[in-house]
mmCIF file of C-alpha atoms in Angstrom:
data_model
loop_
_atom_site.group_PDB
_atom_site.id
_atom_site.type_symbol
_atom_site.label_atom_id
_atom_site.label_comp_id
_atom_site.label_asym_id
_atom_site.label_seq_id
_atom_site.Cartn_x
_atom_site.Cartn_y
_atom_site.Cartn_z
ATOM 1 C CA MET A 1 -18.615 63.136 -68.356
ATOM 2 C CA GLY A 2 -16.862 65.099 -65.544
ATOM 3 C CA PRO A 3 -19.635 64.695 -62.927
ATOM 4 C CA VAL A 4 -20.035 61.047 -63.766
ATOM 5 C CA ALA A 5 -16.341 60.462 -63.282
ATOM 6 C CA ARG A 6 -16.360 62.253 -59.940
ATOM 7 C CA GLY A 7 -19.342 60.195 -58.813
ATOM 8 C CA GLY A 8 -17.577 57.014 -59.891
ATOM 9 C CA ARG A 9 -14.485 57.920 -57.928
ATOM 10 C CA SER A 10 -16.609 58.688 -54.850
ATOM 11 C CA LEU A 11 -18.315 55.321 -55.175
ATOM 12 C CA ASP A 12 -14.953 53.576 -55.436
ATOM 13 C CA ARG A 13 -13.715 55.413 -52.317
ATOM 14 C CA ARG A 14 -16.851 54.381 -50.404
ATOM 15 C CA LYS A 15 -16.371 50.768 -51.487
ATOM 16 C CA ARG A 16 -12.740 50.834 -50.409
ATOM 17 C CA THR A 17 -13.637 52.437 -47.085
ATOM 18 C CA THR A 18 -16.325 49.831 -46.436
ATOM 19 C CA GLY A 19 -13.933 47.022 -47.389
ATOM 20 C CA GLU A 20 -11.195 48.405 -45.145
ATOM 21 C CA MET A 21 -13.635 48.692 -42.242
ATOM 22 C CA LYS A 22 -14.704 45.075 -42.726
ATOM 23 C CA THR A 23 -11.070 44.004 -42.846
ATOM 24 C CA ILE A 24 -10.248 45.980 -39.691
ATOM 25 C CA PHE A 25 -13.296 44.485 -37.956
ATOM 26 C CA ILE A 26 -12.293 40.954 -38.916
ATOM 27 C CA VAL A 27 -8.695 41.527 -37.791
ATOM 28 C CA GLU A 28 -9.882 42.966 -34.477
ATOM 29 C CA LEU A 29 -12.234 40.014 -34.025
ATOM 30 C CA ILE A 30 -9.415 37.557 -34.718
ATOM 31 C CA VAL A 31 -7.081 39.377 -32.307
ATOM 32 C CA LYS A 32 -9.731 39.486 -29.575
ATOM 33 C CA THR A 33 -10.511 35.809 -30.133
ATOM 34 C CA MET A 34 -6.815 34.945 -29.891
ATOM 35 C CA HIS A 35 -6.535 36.965 -26.673
ATOM 36 C CA PHE A 36 -9.606 35.228 -25.278
ATOM 37 C CA LEU A 37 -8.252 31.773 -26.146
ATOM 38 C CA GLN A 38 -4.884 32.717 -24.705
ATOM 39 C CA ASP A 39 -6.485 33.923 -21.467
ATOM 40 C CA ALA A 40 -8.616 30.768 -21.299
ATOM 41 C CA ALA A 41 -5.552 28.609 -21.845
ATOM 42 C CA LEU A 42 -3.694 30.443 -19.097
ATOM 43 C CA LEU A 43 -6.638 30.001 -16.751
ATOM 44 C CA CYS A 44 -6.741 26.286 -17.568
ATOM 45 C CA GLN A 45 -3.021 26.018 -17.002
ATOM 46 C CA ASP A 46 -3.357 27.851 -13.695
ATOM 47 C CA GLY A 47 -6.220 25.544 -12.728
ATOM 48 C CA LEU A 48 -4.304 22.429 -13.700
ATOM 49 C CA ALA A 49 -1.206 23.740 -11.954
ATOM 50 C CA SER A 50 -3.294 24.368 -8.833
ATOM 51 C CA VAL A 51 -4.773 20.851 -8.991
ATOM 52 C CA ASN A 52 -1.378 19.300 -9.633
ATOM 53 C CA SER A 53 0.094 21.327 -6.784
ATOM 54 C CA SER A 54 -2.677 20.167 -4.426
ATOM 55 C CA VAL A 55 -2.197 16.529 -5.464
ATOM 56 C CA ALA A 56 1.565 16.875 -4.997
ATOM 57 C CA GLN A 57 1.064 18.399 -1.542
ATOM 58 C CA ILE A 58 -1.318 15.601 -0.511
ATOM 59 C CA HIS A 59 1.102 12.989 -1.848
ATOM 60 C CA GLN A 60 4.008 14.615 0.005
ATOM 61 C CA SER A 61 1.951 14.758 3.204
ATOM 62 C CA TRP A 62 1.116 11.045 2.979
ATOM 63 C CA LYS A 63 4.732 10.240 2.117
ATOM 64 C CA GLU A 64 5.953 12.080 5.215
ATOM 65 C CA LYS A 65 3.300 10.363 7.330
ATOM 66 C CA CYS A 66 4.291 6.997 5.880
ATOM 67 C CA GLU A 67 7.936 7.591 6.750
ATOM 68 C CA GLU A 68 7.115 8.878 10.244
ATOM 69 C CA GLU A 69 4.709 6.066 11.078
ATOM 70 C CA GLY A 70 7.064 3.606 9.411
ATOM 71 C CA GLU A 71 9.919 4.495 11.735
ATOM 72 C CA LYS A 72 7.719 3.878 14.777
ATOM 73 C CA ALA A 73 6.507 0.581 13.324
ATOM 74 C CA GLN A 74 10.074 -0.498 12.570
ATOM 75 C CA GLU A 75 11.194 0.303 16.118
ATOM 76 C CA LYS A 76 8.374 -1.789 17.591
ATOM 77 C CA LEU A 77 9.065 -4.634 15.140
ATOM 78 C CA HIS A 78 12.709 -4.780 16.239
ATOM 79 C CA PHE A 79 11.587 -4.710 19.865
ATOM 80 C CA ASN A 80 9.172 -7.602 19.312
ATOM 81 C CA LEU A 81 11.756 -9.702 17.490
ATOM 82 C CA GLU A 82 14.187 -9.257 20.376
ATOM 83 C CA ARG A 83 11.749 -9.630 23.292
ATOM 84 C CA ARG A 84 12.515 -12.498 25.683
ATOM 85 C CA ASN A 85 9.038 -13.484 26.817
ATOM 86 C CA TRP A 86 7.958 -15.482 23.755
ATOM 87 C CA THR A 87 6.321 -18.784 24.771
ATOM 88 C CA LEU A 88 6.393 -21.776 22.422
ATOM 89 C CA GLU A 89 2.862 -22.739 21.367
ATOM 90 C CA ARG A 90 3.431 -25.070 18.426
ATOM 91 C CA GLU A 91 6.353 -26.767 16.704
ATOM 92 C CA CYS A 92 5.940 -28.427 13.299
ATOM 93 C CA ASP A 93 9.020 -30.582 12.755
ATOM 94 C CA GLU A 94 8.198 -31.653 9.195
ATOM 95 C CA GLU A 95 7.746 -28.061 8.009
ATOM 96 C CA GLY A 96 10.379 -26.607 10.313
ATOM 97 C CA ILE A 97 7.840 -24.043 11.524
ATOM 98 C CA THR A 98 7.593 -22.839 15.117
ATOM 99 C CA VAL A 99 4.901 -20.538 16.492
ATOM 100 C CA LYS A 100 5.277 -18.606 19.743
ATOM 101 C CA TYR A 101 3.067 -16.105 21.522
ATOM 102 C CA ALA A 102 3.510 -13.216 23.928
ATOM 103 C CA ARG A 103 1.111 -10.805 25.570
ATOM 104 C CA ASP A 104 1.855 -7.212 24.684
ATOM 105 C CA PRO A 105 1.175 -4.974 27.710
ATOM 106 C CA GLU A 106 1.028 -1.822 25.597
ATOM 107 C CA THR A 107 -1.922 -3.028 23.500
ATOM 108 C CA ASN A 108 -3.236 -5.702 25.911
ATOM 109 C CA THR A 109 -3.341 -8.206 23.045
ATOM 110 C CA TYR A 110 -1.475 -11.369 22.048
ATOM 111 C CA PHE A 111 1.224 -11.191 19.402
ATOM 112 C CA LEU A 112 2.462 -14.263 17.536
ATOM 113 C CA LEU A 113 5.969 -15.022 16.294
ATOM 114 C CA THR A 114 6.218 -17.596 13.497
ATOM 115 C CA GLU A 115 9.634 -18.756 12.267
ATOM 116 C CA VAL A 116 10.831 -21.005 9.461
ATOM 117 C CA PRO A 117 14.150 -21.680 7.699
ATOM 118 C CA LEU A 118 14.145 -21.273 3.907
ATOM 119 C CA ASP A 119 16.599 -23.091 1.674
ATOM 120 C CA LEU A 120 16.763 -19.953 -0.471
ATOM 121 C CA GLU A 121 19.286 -17.156 -0.886
ATOM 122 C CA LEU A 122 18.591 -14.167 1.362
ATOM 123 C CA GLU A 123 18.936 -11.549 -1.374
ATOM 124 C CA TRP A 124 16.644 -13.466 -3.727
ATOM 125 C CA VAL A 125 13.940 -13.850 -1.058
ATOM 126 C CA ALA A 126 14.128 -10.148 -0.154
ATOM 127 C CA GLN A 127 13.838 -9.061 -3.777
ATOM 128 C CA ASP A 128 11.013 -11.476 -4.555
ATOM 129 C CA MET A 129 9.080 -10.428 -1.456
ATOM 130 C CA ARG A 130 9.412 -6.780 -2.470
ATOM 131 C CA TYR A 131 8.645 -7.077 -6.159
ATOM 132 C CA HIS A 132 6.244 -10.010 -6.315
ATOM 133 C CA THR A 133 5.298 -12.220 -3.360
ATOM 134 C CA LEU A 134 3.651 -9.635 -1.083
ATOM 135 C CA ALA A 135 1.665 -8.072 -3.924
ATOM 136 C CA ALA A 136 0.533 -11.583 -4.949
ATOM 137 C CA THR A 137 -0.682 -12.502 -1.435
ATOM 138 C CA ALA A 138 -4.246 -13.219 -2.583
ATOM 139 C CA GLU A 139 -2.885 -15.770 -5.086
ATOM 140 C CA TRP A 140 -1.129 -18.009 -2.554
ATOM 141 C CA ASN A 141 -2.733 -17.291 0.832
ATOM 142 C CA SER A 142 -6.047 -19.086 1.370
ATOM 143 C CA ASP A 143 -7.045 -16.561 4.049
ATOM 144 C CA SER A 144 -6.743 -13.539 1.736
ATOM 145 C CA MET A 145 -9.408 -12.883 -0.878
ATOM 146 C CA GLU A 146 -7.992 -9.487 -1.843
ATOM 147 C CA PHE A 147 -4.619 -7.779 -1.596
ATOM 148 C CA THR A 148 -3.920 -4.577 -3.503
ATOM 149 C CA ILE A 149 -0.989 -2.164 -3.437
ATOM 150 C CA LEU A 150 -2.777 1.201 -3.280
ATOM 151 C CA GLU A 151 0.297 3.410 -3.542
ATOM 152 C CA ARG A 152 4.049 2.985 -3.681
ATOM 153 C CA MET A 153 5.140 6.205 -1.979
ATOM 154 C CA THR A 154 8.768 5.206 -2.427
ATOM 155 C CA HIS A 155 10.414 1.877 -3.212
ATOM 156 C CA MET A 156 10.625 1.383 0.580
ATOM 157 C CA CYS A 157 7.201 2.687 1.641
ATOM 158 C CA TRP A 158 3.864 1.315 0.389
ATOM 159 C CA VAL A 159 0.199 1.446 1.303
ATOM 160 C CA ALA A 160 -1.837 -1.726 0.721
ATOM 161 C CA TYR A 161 -5.379 -3.021 1.205
ATOM 162 C CA GLN A 162 -6.152 -6.563 2.340
ATOM 163 C CA ALA A 163 -9.411 -8.438 2.911
ATOM 164 C CA THR A 164 -10.124 -11.879 4.358
ATOM 165 C CA PRO A 165 -13.096 -14.087 3.412
ATOM 166 C CA PRO A 166 -16.043 -14.741 5.773
ATOM 167 C CA LYS A 167 -15.677 -17.761 8.066
ATOM 168 C CA LEU A 168 -17.969 -20.353 9.615
ATOM 169 C CA GLY A 169 -20.597 -19.904 6.938
ATOM 170 C CA GLY A 170 -20.682 -16.154 7.397
ATOM 171 C CA ILE A 171 -20.964 -16.164 11.204
ATOM 172 C CA ILE A 172 -17.618 -14.354 11.212
ATOM 173 C CA ALA A 173 -17.829 -11.586 8.622
ATOM 174 C CA SER A 174 -15.124 -10.647 6.162
ATOM 175 C CA ARG A 175 -12.333 -8.533 7.652
ATOM 176 C CA ASP A 176 -10.316 -5.863 5.888
ATOM 177 C CA MET A 177 -7.510 -3.436 6.666
ATOM 178 C CA VAL A 178 -5.379 -0.697 5.132
ATOM 179 C CA ILE A 179 -1.685 -1.255 5.821
ATOM 180 C CA TYR A 180 1.578 0.637 5.789
ATOM 181 C CA ILE A 181 4.397 -1.578 4.483
ATOM 182 C CA ILE A 182 7.866 -0.226 5.298
ATOM 183 C CA THR A 183 11.117 -1.943 4.277
ATOM 184 C CA ARG A 184 14.521 -1.395 5.886
ATOM 185 C CA PHE A 185 17.917 -3.069 5.418
ATOM 186 C CA VAL A 186 19.906 -3.178 8.673
ATOM 187 C CA ASN A 187 23.160 -5.021 9.378
ATOM 188 C CA GLY A 188 22.704 -7.612 6.651
ATOM 189 C CA SER A 189 19.007 -8.288 7.384
ATOM 190 C CA TYR A 190 15.765 -7.069 5.834
ATOM 191 C CA PHE A 191 12.883 -5.831 7.978
ATOM 192 C CA VAL A 192 9.377 -5.317 6.573
ATOM 193 C CA SER A 193 7.042 -3.677 9.093
ATOM 194 C CA THR A 194 3.259 -3.716 8.696
ATOM 195 C CA SER A 195 0.709 -1.628 10.595
ATOM 196 C CA SER A 196 -2.775 -0.225 10.108
ATOM 197 C CA THR A 197 -3.439 3.178 8.597
ATOM 198 C CA GLU A 198 -6.145 5.059 6.686
ATOM 199 C CA TRP A 199 -6.373 5.961 3.012
ATOM 200 C CA PRO A 200 -8.710 8.252 1.018
ATOM 201 C CA GLY A 201 -11.487 6.247 -0.606
ATOM 202 C CA MET A 202 -10.773 3.149 1.493
ATOM 203 C CA GLU A 203 -13.048 3.884 4.431
ATOM 204 C CA PRO A 204 -14.658 0.958 6.345
ATOM 205 C CA ARG A 205 -17.415 -0.863 4.461
ATOM 206 C CA GLU A 206 -20.751 -2.101 5.765
ATOM 207 C CA ASP A 207 -20.126 -5.668 4.560
ATOM 208 C CA ARG A 208 -16.657 -5.925 6.135
ATOM 209 C CA VAL A 209 -15.330 -5.414 9.644
ATOM 210 C CA ARG A 210 -12.247 -3.215 9.816
ATOM 211 C CA ALA A 211 -9.476 -5.218 11.524
ATOM 212 C CA ASP A 212 -6.568 -3.542 13.277
ATOM 213 C CA MET A 213 -2.904 -4.358 12.763
ATOM 214 C CA GLN A 214 -0.950 -2.987 15.699
ATOM 215 C CA LYS A 215 2.502 -1.481 15.245
ATOM 216 C CA GLY A 216 5.284 -3.986 15.709
ATOM 217 C CA GLY A 217 4.153 -6.562 13.177
ATOM 218 C CA GLY A 218 5.961 -7.637 10.043
ATOM 219 C CA PHE A 219 8.776 -9.788 8.694
ATOM 220 C CA SER A 220 12.493 -10.138 9.125
ATOM 221 C CA LEU A 221 14.781 -11.912 6.671
ATOM 222 C CA SER A 222 18.246 -12.742 7.929
ATOM 223 C CA PRO A 223 20.998 -15.304 7.280
ATOM 224 C CA ASP A 224 20.008 -18.667 8.747
ATOM 225 C CA PRO A 225 22.434 -19.363 11.623
ATOM 226 C CA ALA A 226 21.972 -23.119 11.095
ATOM 227 C CA GLY A 227 22.630 -23.176 7.346
ATOM 228 C CA ASN A 228 23.291 -21.225 4.167
ATOM 229 C CA GLY A 229 19.705 -20.166 3.537
ATOM 230 C CA THR A 230 17.373 -17.571 5.012
ATOM 231 C CA ARG A 231 15.668 -17.321 8.368
ATOM 232 C CA LEU A 232 12.146 -15.950 7.982
ATOM 233 C CA ARG A 233 10.444 -14.556 11.083
ATOM 234 C CA TRP A 234 6.945 -13.093 11.100
ATOM 235 C CA VAL A 235 5.360 -11.144 13.953
ATOM 236 C CA SER A 236 1.569 -11.053 13.705
ATOM 237 C CA THR A 237 -0.116 -8.213 15.615
ATOM 238 C CA LEU A 238 -3.508 -8.529 13.964
ATOM 239 C CA ASP A 239 -6.651 -7.883 15.986
ATOM 240 C CA PHE A 240 -9.637 -9.238 14.039
ATOM 241 C CA ASN A 241 -12.054 -7.158 16.137
ATOM 242 C CA ILE A 242 -14.350 -9.953 17.338
ATOM 243 C CA PRO A 243 -15.278 -8.821 20.885
ATOM 244 C CA LEU A 244 -18.437 -10.974 21.131
ATOM 245 C CA ILE A 245 -16.620 -14.219 20.317
ATOM 246 C CA SER A 246 -13.766 -13.171 22.605
ATOM 247 C CA ARG A 247 -16.245 -13.012 25.502
ATOM 248 C CA ILE A 248 -17.722 -16.412 24.707
ATOM 249 C CA VAL A 249 -14.701 -18.457 23.574
ATOM 250 C CA PRO A 250 -11.781 -18.894 26.008
ATOM 251 C CA MET A 251 -8.622 -17.026 24.969
ATOM 252 C CA ALA A 252 -6.625 -20.266 24.969
ATOM 253 C CA ILE A 253 -8.863 -21.649 22.211
ATOM 254 C CA LEU A 254 -8.799 -18.405 20.245
ATOM 255 C CA ARG A 255 -5.024 -18.352 20.526
ATOM 256 C CA ARG A 256 -4.804 -21.850 19.045
ATOM 257 C CA ILE A 257 -6.982 -20.700 16.135
ATOM 258 C CA TYR A 258 -4.675 -17.718 15.569
ATOM 259 C CA VAL A 259 -1.637 -19.986 15.847
ATOM 260 C CA GLU A 260 -3.010 -22.343 13.202
ATOM 261 C CA GLY A 261 -3.738 -19.387 10.937
ATOM 262 C CA SER A 262 -0.180 -18.101 11.350
ATOM 263 C CA ARG A 263 1.323 -21.531 10.691
ATOM 264 C CA ASN A 264 -0.802 -21.890 7.584
ATOM 265 C CA TYR A 265 0.177 -18.425 6.322
ATOM 266 C CA ILE A 266 3.910 -19.084 6.626
ATOM 267 C CA ALA A 267 3.588 -22.638 5.225
ATOM 268 C CA GLU A 268 1.786 -21.270 2.140
ATOM 269 C CA MET A 269 4.317 -18.464 1.741
ATOM 270 C CA LYS A 270 7.202 -20.930 1.955
ATOM 271 C CA LYS A 271 5.579 -23.227 -0.608
ATOM 272 C CA TYR A 272 4.991 -20.292 -2.955
ATOM 273 C CA LEU A 273 8.549 -18.982 -2.646
ATOM 274 C CA MET A 274 10.003 -22.448 -3.227
ATOM 275 C CA ALA A 275 7.840 -22.862 -6.330
ATOM 276 C CA ARG A 276 8.881 -19.427 -7.576
ATOM 277 C CA ARG A 277 12.544 -20.212 -7.126
ATOM 278 C CA GLY A 278 12.141 -23.638 -8.646
ATOM 279 C CA GLY A 279 10.412 -22.029 -11.629
ATOM 280 C CA ARG A 280 11.412 -18.736 -13.162
ATOM 281 C CA GLY A 281 12.104 -17.047 -9.799
ATOM 282 C CA GLY A 282 13.740 -13.656 -9.714
ATOM 283 C CA ARG A 283 12.183 -10.244 -10.172
ATOM 284 C CA ASP A 284 9.029 -9.714 -12.250
#
């Protein structure tokens, strides 16, 4: 019986040793797996942090560019609004709209100044323009088939994309542009400057001609000196980039076409704002 007992105890010890080794192996495997998953998670976090950091840097760079370019555009807008060489081209008594033009020596192009009084409160118009009307341009303007806010860098600095439909049965192709929209409040008046820029993923397309909006364009909203409403002034600095037609058609005729387009734009904006105020109005 003695030898059998000793053999049995040896067998039990071997079983325990084998079981302990399996347990140690499993524990080590679990620990190594946990370390691997932890390292992988840290790598993912580092990768995501790197991506997020890059995106943040790009966003900050565009924000700084928007502010820098916006200041220049605002300065030129104020200059254009105050320039003395505007010439009256058209006066629409029924609508209260006047359109003037001036040749800009810096860009060698014609700028247009369109003005209209609005029987609407200044603060309401400014808020509605910022939070609704501009973003809804394609809804009310017959010469815009697309208008999209690409990025709101700040509540005062946006980037937008706009496209116009083809004209004359496609003889004049669709135009598009990427625009900085900068808002400032100065001495009781609102100034919204607009000028061309670039944006990732919004490069020129083959089916559309990239138009150019020179610095110095945009809107001003100020108290109407002749009443209790708002005086809306719009400086258009848009170059549709049609050199062939410009060589064939006299500038005086082209200017009248631009003038009619500007009058129509402001007339449609006025109608839309009046309808908004007559309806629910306010901020959406």
